[in-house]
mmCIF file of C-alpha atoms and ligand atoms in Angstrom:
data_model
loop_
_atom_site.group_PDB
_atom_site.id
_atom_site.type_symbol
_atom_site.label_atom_id
_atom_site.label_comp_id
_atom_site.label_asym_id
_atom_site.label_seq_id
_atom_site.Cartn_x
_atom_site.Cartn_y
_atom_site.Cartn_z
ATOM 1 C CA MET A 1332 12.681 7.712 48.353
ATOM 2 C CA SER A 1333 9.951 5.603 46.771
ATOM 3 C CA ARG A 1334 10.997 2.513 44.794
ATOM 4 C CA THR A 1335 7.489 1.703 43.608
ATOM 5 C CA LEU A 1336 6.976 1.256 39.876
ATOM 6 C CA LEU A 1337 3.660 1.576 38.082
ATOM 7 C CA VAL A 1338 3.163 -1.148 35.455
ATOM 8 C CA LEU A 1339 0.659 -0.337 32.716
ATOM 9 C CA ALA A 1340 -0.288 -3.441 30.744
ATOM 10 C CA THR A 1341 -1.619 -3.302 27.199
ATOM 11 C CA GLY A 1342 -1.220 -6.936 26.004
ATOM 12 C CA GLY A 1343 0.911 -8.255 23.146
ATOM 13 C CA THR A 1344 3.010 -11.409 22.966
ATOM 14 C CA ILE A 1345 4.480 -10.745 26.394
ATOM 15 C CA ALA A 1346 0.980 -11.505 27.707
ATOM 16 C CA GLY A 1347 0.228 -14.118 25.035
ATOM 17 C CA THR A 1348 -0.282 -17.874 25.324
ATOM 18 C CA ALA A 1349 -0.678 -20.783 22.911
ATOM 19 C CA GLY A 1350 -1.719 -23.495 25.362
ATOM 20 C CA SER A 1351 1.390 -25.397 24.226
ATOM 21 C CA ALA A 1352 5.146 -24.858 24.468
ATOM 22 C CA ILE A 1353 5.725 -25.634 20.775
ATOM 23 C CA ARG A 1354 2.757 -24.254 18.862
ATOM 24 C CA ARG A 1355 3.586 -21.401 16.544
ATOM 25 C CA ASP A 1356 0.198 -19.731 16.693
ATOM 26 C CA TYR A 1357 -0.738 -18.042 19.930
ATOM 27 C CA ARG A 1358 -3.113 -15.390 21.124
ATOM 28 C CA PRO A 1359 -1.649 -12.103 22.395
ATOM 29 C CA GLY A 1360 -3.075 -10.493 25.499
ATOM 30 C CA GLN A 1361 -4.117 -13.556 27.550
ATOM 31 C CA ILE A 1362 -2.253 -13.024 30.825
ATOM 32 C CA GLY A 1363 -3.375 -10.308 33.220
ATOM 33 C CA ILE A 1364 -0.956 -7.875 34.813
ATOM 34 C CA GLU A 1365 -1.558 -9.251 38.325
ATOM 35 C CA GLN A 1366 -0.122 -12.600 37.214
ATOM 36 C CA PHE A 1367 2.930 -10.877 35.735
ATOM 37 C CA VAL A 1368 3.582 -8.840 38.819
ATOM 38 C CA SER A 1369 3.302 -11.914 41.062
ATOM 39 C CA GLN A 1370 5.798 -13.796 38.845
ATOM 40 C CA ILE A 1371 8.336 -11.049 39.450
ATOM 41 C CA ALA A 1372 7.937 -11.396 43.218
ATOM 42 C CA ASP A 1373 8.425 -15.177 42.786
ATOM 43 C CA LEU A 1374 11.815 -14.470 41.164
ATOM 44 C CA GLY A 1375 12.926 -12.797 44.391
ATOM 45 C CA ILE A 1376 12.811 -9.270 42.961
ATOM 46 C CA ASP A 1377 11.463 -7.127 45.780
ATOM 47 C CA THR A 1378 10.732 -3.914 43.851
ATOM 48 C CA PRO A 1379 7.160 -2.872 44.772
ATOM 49 C CA LEU A 1380 5.012 -2.975 41.611
ATOM 50 C CA ILE A 1381 1.520 -1.596 41.103
ATOM 51 C CA GLY A 1382 -0.123 -3.222 38.078
ATOM 52 C CA LYS A 1383 -2.862 -1.602 36.015
ATOM 53 C CA GLN A 1384 -4.522 -3.228 33.024
ATOM 54 C CA ILE A 1385 -5.082 -0.608 30.295
ATOM 55 C CA ALA A 1386 -5.960 -3.141 27.581
ATOM 56 C CA ASN A 1387 -5.100 -6.725 26.723
ATOM 57 C CA ILE A 1388 -4.795 -6.702 22.950
ATOM 58 C CA GLY A 1389 -2.388 -7.151 20.077
ATOM 59 C CA SER A 1390 -0.513 -3.918 19.402
ATOM 60 C CA GLU A 1391 -1.791 -3.785 15.822
ATOM 61 C CA ASN A 1392 -4.929 -2.360 17.459
ATOM 62 C CA ILE A 1393 -3.125 0.274 19.523
ATOM 63 C CA GLY A 1394 -3.292 3.888 18.398
ATOM 64 C CA PRO A 1395 -4.152 7.378 19.646
ATOM 65 C CA GLU A 1396 -7.024 6.257 21.888
ATOM 66 C CA ILE A 1397 -4.856 3.940 24.012
ATOM 67 C CA TRP A 1398 -1.921 6.343 23.727
ATOM 68 C CA ALA A 1399 -4.159 8.995 25.326
ATOM 69 C CA THR A 1400 -5.012 6.690 28.255
ATOM 70 C CA LEU A 1401 -1.332 5.820 28.702
ATOM 71 C CA HIS A 1402 -0.360 9.478 28.530
ATOM 72 C CA GLU A 1403 -2.893 10.400 31.195
ATOM 73 C CA GLU A 1404 -1.874 7.540 33.519
ATOM 74 C CA ILE A 1405 1.843 8.256 33.094
ATOM 75 C CA SER A 1406 1.408 12.004 33.591
ATOM 76 C CA SER A 1407 -0.326 11.318 36.936
ATOM 77 C CA ALA A 1408 2.429 8.867 37.914
ATOM 78 C CA LEU A 1409 5.173 11.363 37.028
ATOM 79 C CA ALA A 1410 3.518 13.867 39.364
ATOM 80 C CA ASP A 1411 3.080 11.302 42.166
ATOM 81 C CA PRO A 1412 5.959 11.201 44.691
ATOM 82 C CA GLU A 1413 4.999 7.607 45.552
ATOM 83 C CA ILE A 1414 5.876 6.383 42.031
ATOM 84 C CA ALA A 1415 9.547 6.142 41.002
ATOM 85 C CA GLY A 1416 9.010 5.107 37.381
ATOM 86 C CA VAL A 1417 6.638 3.534 34.869
ATOM 87 C CA ILE A 1418 6.792 0.310 32.840
ATOM 88 C CA ILE A 1419 4.451 -0.326 29.900
ATOM 89 C CA THR A 1420 4.020 -3.890 28.644
ATOM 90 C CA HIS A 1421 3.240 -3.737 24.930
ATOM 91 C CA GLY A 1422 3.111 -5.808 21.760
ATOM 92 C CA THR A 1423 6.288 -5.430 19.761
ATOM 93 C CA ASP A 1424 4.656 -4.668 16.397
ATOM 94 C CA THR A 1425 3.853 -1.024 17.163
ATOM 95 C CA ALA A 1426 5.839 -0.493 20.386
ATOM 96 C CA GLU A 1427 8.189 1.934 18.651
ATOM 97 C CA GLU A 1428 5.273 4.174 17.665
ATOM 98 C CA THR A 1429 3.757 4.231 21.160
ATOM 99 C CA ALA A 1430 7.221 4.861 22.591
ATOM 100 C CA PHE A 1431 7.867 7.794 20.244
ATOM 101 C CA ALA A 1432 4.409 9.380 20.734
ATOM 102 C CA LEU A 1433 4.960 9.289 24.516
ATOM 103 C CA ASP A 1434 8.603 10.364 24.195
ATOM 104 C CA LEU A 1435 7.541 13.564 22.450
ATOM 105 C CA THR A 1436 4.756 14.399 24.902
ATOM 106 C CA LEU A 1437 6.133 13.559 28.374
ATOM 107 C CA PRO A 1438 8.702 15.283 30.570
ATOM 108 C CA THR A 1439 11.865 13.282 31.261
ATOM 109 C CA HIS A 1440 12.332 13.453 35.045
ATOM 110 C CA LYS A 1441 11.344 9.810 35.789
ATOM 111 C CA PRO A 1442 12.031 6.599 33.869
ATOM 112 C CA VAL A 1443 9.340 5.438 31.428
ATOM 113 C CA VAL A 1444 10.146 2.042 29.888
ATOM 114 C CA LEU A 1445 8.318 -0.065 27.301
ATOM 115 C CA VAL A 1446 8.864 -3.813 27.232
ATOM 116 C CA GLY A 1447 7.571 -6.654 25.082
ATOM 117 C CA ALA A 1448 8.425 -10.193 24.057
ATOM 118 C CA MET A 1449 8.870 -12.125 20.837
ATOM 119 C CA ARG A 1450 7.742 -15.482 22.240
ATOM 120 C CA ALA A 1451 4.489 -16.211 24.027
ATOM 121 C CA ALA A 1452 4.575 -16.687 27.793
ATOM 122 C CA ASP A 1453 4.099 -20.478 27.559
ATOM 123 C CA ALA A 1454 6.460 -21.022 24.588
ATOM 124 C CA VAL A 1455 9.701 -22.911 25.103
ATOM 125 C CA GLY A 1456 12.449 -20.295 25.480
ATOM 126 C CA SER A 1457 9.956 -17.535 26.232
ATOM 127 C CA ASP A 1458 11.658 -14.146 26.605
ATOM 128 C CA GLY A 1459 8.841 -12.222 28.296
ATOM 129 C CA LEU A 1460 9.621 -12.674 31.963
ATOM 130 C CA ARG A 1461 13.329 -11.994 31.411
ATOM 131 C CA ASN A 1462 12.550 -8.825 29.453
ATOM 132 C CA PHE A 1463 10.102 -7.755 32.144
ATOM 133 C CA ALA A 1464 12.645 -8.367 34.935
ATOM 134 C CA ASN A 1465 15.112 -6.276 32.904
ATOM 135 C CA ALA A 1466 12.514 -3.506 32.584
ATOM 136 C CA VAL A 1467 12.134 -3.497 36.375
ATOM 137 C CA ARG A 1468 15.921 -3.203 36.748
ATOM 138 C CA LEU A 1469 16.029 -0.376 34.204
ATOM 139 C CA ALA A 1470 13.053 1.612 35.502
ATOM 140 C CA SER A 1471 14.450 1.349 39.057
ATOM 141 C CA ASP A 1472 17.633 3.136 38.041
ATOM 142 C CA ARG A 1473 17.716 6.890 38.592
ATOM 143 C CA ASP A 1474 19.981 7.278 35.587
ATOM 144 C CA ALA A 1475 17.207 5.944 33.367
ATOM 145 C CA ALA A 1476 15.557 9.371 33.711
ATOM 146 C CA GLY A 1477 16.649 12.170 31.380
ATOM 147 C CA ARG A 1478 16.811 9.929 28.322
ATOM 148 C CA GLY A 1479 13.181 10.162 27.207
ATOM 149 C CA VAL A 1480 11.044 7.036 26.868
ATOM 150 C CA LEU A 1481 13.075 3.819 26.665
ATOM 151 C CA MET A 1482 12.395 0.361 25.311
ATOM 152 C CA VAL A 1483 14.013 -2.791 26.663
ATOM 153 C CA MET A 1484 14.234 -6.036 24.666
ATOM 154 C CA GLY A 1485 16.709 -8.901 24.831
ATOM 155 C CA ASP A 1486 19.042 -7.438 27.492
ATOM 156 C CA ARG A 1487 19.395 -4.165 25.583
ATOM 157 C CA ALA A 1488 17.790 -0.763 26.141
ATOM 158 C CA PHE A 1489 17.028 1.666 23.321
ATOM 159 C CA ALA A 1490 15.873 5.279 23.151
ATOM 160 C CA ALA A 1491 12.393 5.777 21.672
ATOM 161 C CA ARG A 1492 13.654 7.959 18.842
ATOM 162 C CA ASP A 1493 16.152 5.292 17.724
ATOM 163 C CA VAL A 1494 14.367 2.002 18.316
ATOM 164 C CA ARG A 1495 12.651 -0.070 15.670
ATOM 165 C CA LYS A 1496 11.582 -3.641 15.068
ATOM 166 C CA ALA A 1497 13.952 -5.114 12.488
ATOM 167 C CA HIS A 1498 12.996 -8.799 12.442
ATOM 168 C CA THR A 1499 9.583 -10.468 12.307
ATOM 169 C CA GLU A 1500 10.337 -13.413 14.610
ATOM 170 C CA SER A 1501 13.809 -13.439 16.152
ATOM 171 C CA VAL A 1502 14.116 -12.739 19.891
ATOM 172 C CA ASP A 1503 16.874 -10.333 18.838
ATOM 173 C CA ALA A 1504 14.336 -8.337 16.860
ATOM 174 C CA PHE A 1505 15.138 -4.740 17.785
ATOM 175 C CA ARG A 1506 17.754 -2.299 16.533
ATOM 176 C CA GLY A 1507 18.465 1.353 17.090
ATOM 177 C CA PHE A 1508 19.397 3.967 14.513
ATOM 178 C CA PRO A 1509 21.378 6.206 14.489
ATOM 179 C CA ARG A 1510 22.322 4.945 17.951
ATOM 180 C CA ASP A 1511 22.018 1.264 18.636
ATOM 181 C CA ALA A 1512 21.463 0.144 22.252
ATOM 182 C CA ILE A 1513 22.181 2.805 24.870
ATOM 183 C CA ALA A 1514 22.520 0.282 27.736
ATOM 184 C CA MET A 1515 23.004 -3.408 28.469
ATOM 185 C CA VAL A 1516 20.690 -4.681 31.175
ATOM 186 C CA SER A 1517 20.010 -7.902 33.056
ATOM 187 C CA PRO A 1518 17.941 -8.466 36.209
ATOM 188 C CA SER A 1519 21.132 -7.932 38.256
ATOM 189 C CA SER A 1520 23.260 -5.526 36.200
ATOM 190 C CA LEU A 1521 22.972 -2.340 34.192
ATOM 191 C CA GLU A 1522 25.620 -0.648 32.068
ATOM 192 C CA TRP A 1523 24.839 2.704 30.452
ATOM 193 C CA PHE A 1524 26.838 3.701 27.362
ATOM 194 C CA GLY A 1525 26.648 7.445 28.064
ATOM 195 C CA ALA A 1526 25.145 10.123 30.301
ATOM 196 C CA PRO A 1527 21.494 11.252 30.128
ATOM 197 C CA TRP A 1528 21.144 13.818 27.336
ATOM 198 C CA ARG A 1529 17.642 15.087 28.123
ATOM 199 C CA ALA A 1530 17.868 15.655 31.886
ATOM 200 C CA ASP A 1531 14.783 17.356 33.354
ATOM 201 C CA GLU A 1532 13.447 18.283 29.946
ATOM 202 C CA ALA A 1533 9.825 19.431 29.708
ATOM 203 C CA ALA A 1534 7.446 17.697 27.288
ATOM 204 C CA ARG A 1535 8.264 18.787 23.743
ATOM 205 C CA PHE A 1536 4.594 18.805 22.697
ATOM 206 C CA VAL A 1537 1.313 19.091 24.570
ATOM 207 C CA TRP A 1538 -0.969 16.096 24.159
ATOM 208 C CA PRO A 1539 -3.094 16.867 21.076
ATOM 209 C CA GLU A 1540 -6.877 17.017 21.363
ATOM 210 C CA HIS A 1541 -7.003 15.671 17.844
ATOM 211 C CA TRP A 1542 -4.371 13.840 15.736
ATOM 212 C CA PRO A 1543 -4.326 15.414 12.249
ATOM 213 C CA LYS A 1544 -4.632 13.043 9.307
ATOM 214 C CA VAL A 1545 -1.151 12.344 7.943
ATOM 215 C CA ASP A 1546 -0.687 9.582 5.380
ATOM 216 C CA ILE A 1547 2.388 7.530 4.489
ATOM 217 C CA LEU A 1548 2.937 6.655 0.832
ATOM 218 C CA PHE A 1549 5.329 3.802 0.094
ATOM 219 C CA ALA A 1550 7.439 4.459 -3.030
ATOM 220 C CA HIS A 1551 7.550 1.612 -5.548
ATOM 221 C CA ALA A 1552 8.842 1.049 -9.047
ATOM 222 C CA GLY A 1553 6.352 2.503 -11.489
ATOM 223 C CA MET A 1554 4.679 4.748 -8.886
ATOM 224 C CA SER A 1555 2.786 7.502 -10.676
ATOM 225 C CA ALA A 1556 1.395 10.960 -10.030
ATOM 226 C CA LYS A 1557 -2.030 9.286 -9.918
ATOM 227 C CA ASP A 1558 -1.016 7.424 -6.767
ATOM 228 C CA VAL A 1559 -0.248 10.771 -5.152
ATOM 229 C CA ALA A 1560 -3.512 12.275 -6.447
ATOM 230 C CA HIS A 1561 -5.494 9.402 -4.863
ATOM 231 C CA ALA A 1562 -3.862 10.044 -1.506
ATOM 232 C CA LEU A 1563 -4.326 13.823 -1.709
ATOM 233 C CA ALA A 1564 -8.009 13.409 -2.613
ATOM 234 C CA ALA A 1565 -8.554 12.278 0.987
ATOM 235 C CA GLU A 1566 -7.288 15.729 2.072
ATOM 236 C CA PRO A 1567 -4.510 14.766 4.484
ATOM 237 C CA ALA A 1568 -3.053 17.572 6.607
ATOM 238 C CA GLY A 1569 0.413 16.267 5.704
ATOM 239 C CA VAL A 1570 2.152 13.446 3.856
ATOM 240 C CA VAL A 1571 5.200 11.277 4.475
ATOM 241 C CA ILE A 1572 6.747 9.637 1.438
ATOM 242 C CA ALA A 1573 8.690 6.455 2.296
ATOM 243 C CA GLY A 1574 10.997 7.012 -0.641
ATOM 244 C CA PHE A 1575 13.712 4.949 -2.277
ATOM 245 C CA GLY A 1576 17.216 5.116 -0.802
ATOM 246 C CA THR A 1577 17.868 8.601 0.524
ATOM 247 C CA GLY A 1578 14.221 9.615 0.099
ATOM 248 C CA ASN A 1579 14.022 9.537 -3.708
ATOM 249 C CA MET A 1580 10.906 9.129 -5.827
ATOM 250 C CA PRO A 1581 9.962 8.995 -9.537
ATOM 251 C CA ASP A 1582 9.911 12.402 -11.274
ATOM 252 C CA PRO A 1583 6.106 12.545 -11.764
ATOM 253 C CA VAL A 1584 5.625 11.703 -8.085
ATOM 254 C CA ARG A 1585 8.101 14.409 -7.094
ATOM 255 C CA SER A 1586 6.247 16.979 -9.222
ATOM 256 C CA ALA A 1587 2.921 16.026 -7.643
ATOM 257 C CA PHE A 1588 4.419 16.386 -4.177
ATOM 258 C CA VAL A 1589 5.978 19.754 -5.068
ATOM 259 C CA ASP A 1590 2.486 20.978 -6.025
ATOM 260 C CA ALA A 1591 1.118 19.614 -2.728
ATOM 261 C CA ALA A 1592 3.854 21.286 -0.675
ATOM 262 C CA HIS A 1593 3.316 24.595 -2.479
ATOM 263 C CA SER A 1594 -0.407 24.372 -1.805
ATOM 264 C CA GLY A 1595 0.277 24.083 1.948
ATOM 265 C CA VAL A 1596 0.347 20.307 2.567
ATOM 266 C CA PRO A 1597 3.651 19.552 4.323
ATOM 267 C CA VAL A 1598 5.622 16.765 2.618
ATOM 268 C CA VAL A 1599 8.288 14.824 4.535
ATOM 269 C CA ARG A 1600 10.793 12.733 2.588
ATOM 270 C CA ALA A 1601 11.665 9.575 4.576
ATOM 271 C CA SER A 1602 13.086 6.285 3.316
ATOM 272 C CA ARG A 1603 11.654 2.816 2.857
ATOM 273 C CA VAL A 1604 15.190 1.540 3.612
ATOM 274 C CA ASP A 1605 15.667 0.352 7.175
ATOM 275 C CA GLU A 1606 18.788 2.319 8.104
ATOM 276 C CA GLY A 1607 20.546 5.499 7.024
ATOM 277 C CA LEU A 1608 19.930 9.213 6.879
ATOM 278 C CA VAL A 1609 17.602 11.079 4.576
ATOM 279 C CA ASP A 1610 19.434 14.380 4.426
ATOM 280 C CA ARG A 1611 18.292 17.632 2.896
ATOM 281 C CA GLU A 1612 19.139 17.985 -0.764
ATOM 282 C CA PRO A 1613 19.619 21.333 -2.513
ATOM 283 C CA GLU A 1614 16.211 21.184 -4.261
ATOM 284 C CA ASP A 1615 14.317 20.693 -1.002
ATOM 285 C CA ASP A 1616 14.189 24.461 -0.421
ATOM 286 C CA ALA A 1617 12.548 25.183 -3.770
ATOM 287 C CA ASN A 1618 10.365 22.074 -3.546
ATOM 288 C CA GLY A 1619 9.144 22.919 -0.042
ATOM 289 C CA PHE A 1620 10.109 19.450 1.236
ATOM 290 C CA VAL A 1621 11.243 18.351 4.685
ATOM 291 C CA ALA A 1622 13.947 15.665 5.092
ATOM 292 C CA ALA A 1623 13.161 13.074 7.775
ATOM 293 C CA ARG A 1624 16.873 12.683 8.681
ATOM 294 C CA ALA A 1625 17.239 9.585 10.927
ATOM 295 C CA ILE A 1626 13.506 9.127 11.511
ATOM 296 C CA GLY A 1627 11.690 6.333 9.668
ATOM 297 C CA PRO A 1628 8.288 6.817 8.012
ATOM 298 C CA ALA A 1629 6.070 5.557 10.879
ATOM 299 C CA LYS A 1630 7.705 7.849 13.415
ATOM 300 C CA ALA A 1631 7.970 10.709 10.908
ATOM 301 C CA ARG A 1632 4.204 10.555 10.631
ATOM 302 C CA ILE A 1633 3.794 10.908 14.427
ATOM 303 C CA LEU A 1634 6.207 13.844 14.627
ATOM 304 C CA LEU A 1635 4.469 15.597 11.733
ATOM 305 C CA GLN A 1636 1.072 15.012 13.365
ATOM 306 C CA LEU A 1637 2.247 16.586 16.632
ATOM 307 C CA LEU A 1638 3.799 19.519 14.775
ATOM 308 C CA LEU A 1639 0.611 20.151 12.809
ATOM 309 C CA ALA A 1640 -1.513 19.811 15.960
ATOM 310 C CA SER A 1641 0.689 22.417 17.647
ATOM 311 C CA GLY A 1642 0.119 24.842 14.774
ATOM 312 C CA ALA A 1643 3.441 24.434 12.943
ATOM 313 C CA ASN A 1644 3.022 23.936 9.223
ATOM 314 C CA ASP A 1645 5.907 25.699 7.527
ATOM 315 C CA ALA A 1646 8.747 23.566 6.164
ATOM 316 C CA ALA A 1647 11.515 25.346 8.121
ATOM 317 C CA THR A 1648 9.863 24.788 11.530
ATOM 318 C CA ILE A 1649 9.055 21.186 10.668
ATOM 319 C CA GLN A 1650 12.607 20.590 9.433
ATOM 320 C CA ALA A 1651 14.032 21.963 12.714
ATOM 321 C CA ALA A 1652 11.994 19.405 14.673
ATOM 322 C CA PHE A 1653 13.300 16.574 12.484
ATOM 323 C CA ASP A 1654 16.875 17.830 12.922
ATOM 324 C CA ARG A 1655 16.610 17.891 16.725
ATOM 325 C CA ARG A 1656 17.825 14.919 18.777
HETATM 326 C C1 SIN B 1713 1.790 -7.521 19.034
HETATM 327 O O1 SIN B 1713 2.477 -6.586 18.641
HETATM 328 O O2 SIN B 1713 0.859 -7.392 19.828
HETATM 329 C C2 SIN B 1713 2.070 -8.909 18.547
HETATM 330 C C3 SIN B 1713 3.508 -9.180 18.334
HETATM 331 C C4 SIN B 1713 4.325 -9.076 19.581
HETATM 332 O O3 SIN B 1713 3.932 -8.658 20.644
HETATM 333 O O4 SIN B 1713 5.526 -9.457 19.464
#
């Protein structure tokens, strides 16, 4: 059985350097994947790695175009008996969005693992090589399949649907909700906290030819119906409101969104709060709203885009996709 892993490199801090161990400013995407792969061999890890440079950029510039390249490369690797699993090196700023877009559009029969770093490669206390070695350990484990796309950071592995960046600078920057880490990992050990729950699942969505325009509006004190009107003037196919608390919003904003939902623009109520559920409330039926449940606004946008691209645009079908784990 093949042990070879494909490593797709996109850049980020894990490939970043400052030219100094103590400088705060650094440039992401400076180290090529060949250098990374050779460092792993130098650690004595003998897993065969094939490196491929997809991009070498900060993840603030990653979106559907690079997602499409990743999706194509990973789909070929999943069909290739010579490849046991895939690792993607990625900036941490948008890793959770790439992870979720791929999670929803890939089958689950081989491990697919994203990894990043919070400190540049030449910074004192750099976490990149450790995280990468952990990703190799994780992606080499057969039990890593059947859990969807995973992300490994700081000796912990998270499922794509749960993971999010929760700190701007700490090396312990990632959290999961509603589940926190689903495994502890080091270069020499791996402890899963449960069995795979998506074994041999087919892709939930086909890769879209076009990503529909879905906007996120961030609720704020004093938000008005005019703010909603401005957003709707750009004719989005759907809207996510990052509401207060459990997905609340000022009354005039709610009324404007009710009109939008009734005119056929799906409206998803998420929360601007980091953790907690946005559950359905009794008025959602009459309002035509969807509750994002455990999914934050950035990922809610991706799920709504894939639903719209697949032809779903009624609130009940969209709600069922948000309810599903
Ligand atoms: C980025 O997301 O590319 C920069 C930040 C990071 O990788 O931690």
